[in-house]
Amino acid sequence: MALGIQLIIVGVWGALLILHTRRLYRMARVPVATAGNRLRYMRSKIERMWWWLGREEFWFRMQRDVLRCIEATVMALLILISFS
């Protein structure tokens, strides 16, 4: 039971990381599959991603989703404690 709860918690946090990484790529208009030898092109895209990391629009949704994940983590831990 404890292992299942831990896997659920890790899954929720992993999904959050993937979701917001993809969102950051979309906001910065960075294509996910780019060739490795286009360093100058990638540098400009990385600078755009860095710019979005400083914007309130990105962090507003991130904060809301992190609070949801914390809520799910606490609920899962309470379920685990109640079954112990």
mmCIF file of C-alpha atoms in Angstrom:
data_model
loop_
_atom_site.group_PDB
_atom_site.id
_atom_site.type_symbol
_atom_site.label_atom_id
_atom_site.label_comp_id
_atom_site.label_asym_id
_atom_site.label_seq_id
_atom_site.Cartn_x
_atom_site.Cartn_y
_atom_site.Cartn_z
ATOM 1 C CA MET A 1 0.000 0.000 0.000
ATOM 2 C CA ALA A 2 2.771 2.438 0.930
ATOM 3 C CA LEU A 3 4.603 1.770 -2.310
ATOM 4 C CA GLY A 4 1.444 2.467 -4.299
ATOM 5 C CA ILE A 5 0.931 5.810 -2.529
ATOM 6 C CA GLN A 6 4.554 6.754 -3.150
ATOM 7 C CA LEU A 7 4.226 5.899 -6.833
ATOM 8 C CA ILE A 8 1.088 8.033 -7.080
ATOM 9 C CA ILE A 9 2.851 10.992 -5.463
ATOM 10 C CA VAL A 10 5.877 10.639 -7.747
ATOM 11 C CA GLY A 11 3.564 10.316 -10.755
ATOM 12 C CA VAL A 12 1.655 13.483 -9.875
ATOM 13 C CA TRP A 13 4.829 15.539 -9.400
ATOM 14 C CA GLY A 14 6.395 14.075 -12.567
ATOM 15 C CA ALA A 15 3.304 14.946 -14.581
ATOM 16 C CA LEU A 16 3.466 18.492 -13.219
ATOM 17 C CA LEU A 17 7.086 18.826 -14.289
ATOM 18 C CA ILE A 18 6.350 17.519 -17.790
ATOM 19 C CA LEU A 19 3.250 19.708 -18.153
ATOM 20 C CA HIS A 20 5.017 22.931 -17.275
ATOM 21 C CA THR A 21 8.129 22.124 -19.278
ATOM 22 C CA ARG A 22 5.961 21.610 -22.352
ATOM 23 C CA ARG A 23 4.063 24.822 -21.535
ATOM 24 C CA LEU A 24 7.348 26.726 -21.298
ATOM 25 C CA TYR A 25 8.403 25.356 -24.691
ATOM 26 C CA ARG A 26 5.081 26.459 -26.212
ATOM 27 C CA MET A 27 5.264 29.930 -24.689
ATOM 28 C CA ALA A 28 8.824 30.411 -25.942
ATOM 29 C CA ARG A 29 7.873 28.918 -29.325
ATOM 30 C CA VAL A 30 10.702 26.410 -29.167
ATOM 31 C CA PRO A 31 10.230 23.362 -31.381
ATOM 32 C CA VAL A 32 10.775 20.225 -29.357
ATOM 33 C CA ALA A 33 12.618 18.276 -32.082
ATOM 34 C CA THR A 34 15.474 20.509 -33.218
ATOM 35 C CA ALA A 35 18.749 19.476 -34.808
ATOM 36 C CA GLY A 36 21.739 19.421 -32.484
ATOM 37 C CA ASN A 37 24.089 21.368 -34.776
ATOM 38 C CA ARG A 38 21.984 24.531 -34.840
ATOM 39 C CA LEU A 39 23.616 26.006 -31.734
ATOM 40 C CA ARG A 40 22.978 29.658 -32.550
ATOM 41 C CA TYR A 41 19.301 28.962 -33.221
ATOM 42 C CA MET A 42 18.947 27.044 -29.982
ATOM 43 C CA ARG A 43 20.719 29.775 -28.018
ATOM 44 C CA SER A 44 18.134 32.341 -29.091
ATOM 45 C CA LYS A 45 15.335 29.949 -28.129
ATOM 46 C CA ILE A 46 16.908 29.263 -24.751
ATOM 47 C CA GLU A 47 17.176 33.000 -24.126
ATOM 48 C CA ARG A 48 13.472 33.301 -24.940
ATOM 49 C CA MET A 49 12.690 30.492 -22.482
ATOM 50 C CA TRP A 50 14.776 32.255 -19.838
ATOM 51 C CA TRP A 51 12.761 35.421 -20.496
ATOM 52 C CA TRP A 52 9.482 33.532 -19.976
ATOM 53 C CA LEU A 53 10.783 32.139 -16.689
ATOM 54 C CA GLY A 54 10.870 35.718 -15.433
ATOM 55 C CA ARG A 55 7.274 36.459 -16.476
ATOM 56 C CA GLU A 56 4.343 36.401 -14.105
ATOM 57 C CA GLU A 57 2.101 34.598 -16.640
ATOM 58 C CA PHE A 58 4.215 31.453 -16.387
ATOM 59 C CA TRP A 59 4.518 31.395 -12.605
ATOM 60 C CA PHE A 60 0.858 32.180 -11.883
ATOM 61 C CA ARG A 61 -0.340 28.857 -13.333
ATOM 62 C CA MET A 62 2.704 27.067 -11.949
ATOM 63 C CA GLN A 63 1.890 28.178 -8.403
ATOM 64 C CA ARG A 64 -1.719 27.011 -8.713
ATOM 65 C CA ASP A 65 -0.654 23.593 -10.013
ATOM 66 C CA VAL A 66 2.029 23.181 -7.342
ATOM 67 C CA LEU A 67 -0.585 23.877 -4.671
ATOM 68 C CA ARG A 68 -2.808 21.193 -6.218
ATOM 69 C CA CYS A 69 0.081 18.717 -6.137
ATOM 70 C CA ILE A 70 0.823 19.578 -2.515
ATOM 71 C CA GLU A 71 -2.851 19.016 -1.747
ATOM 72 C CA ALA A 72 -2.784 15.628 -3.508
ATOM 73 C CA THR A 73 0.416 14.691 -1.646
ATOM 74 C CA VAL A 74 -1.094 15.570 1.737
ATOM 75 C CA MET A 75 -4.288 13.683 0.910
ATOM 76 C CA ALA A 76 -2.297 10.623 -0.157
ATOM 77 C CA LEU A 77 -0.251 10.765 3.042
ATOM 78 C CA LEU A 78 -3.425 11.028 5.130
ATOM 79 C CA ILE A 79 -4.850 7.993 3.339
ATOM 80 C CA LEU A 80 -1.632 6.130 4.023
ATOM 81 C CA ILE A 81 -1.701 7.074 7.699
ATOM 82 C CA SER A 82 -5.362 6.089 8.064
ATOM 83 C CA PHE A 83 -4.703 2.602 6.660
ATOM 84 C CA SER A 84 -1.664 2.018 8.871
#
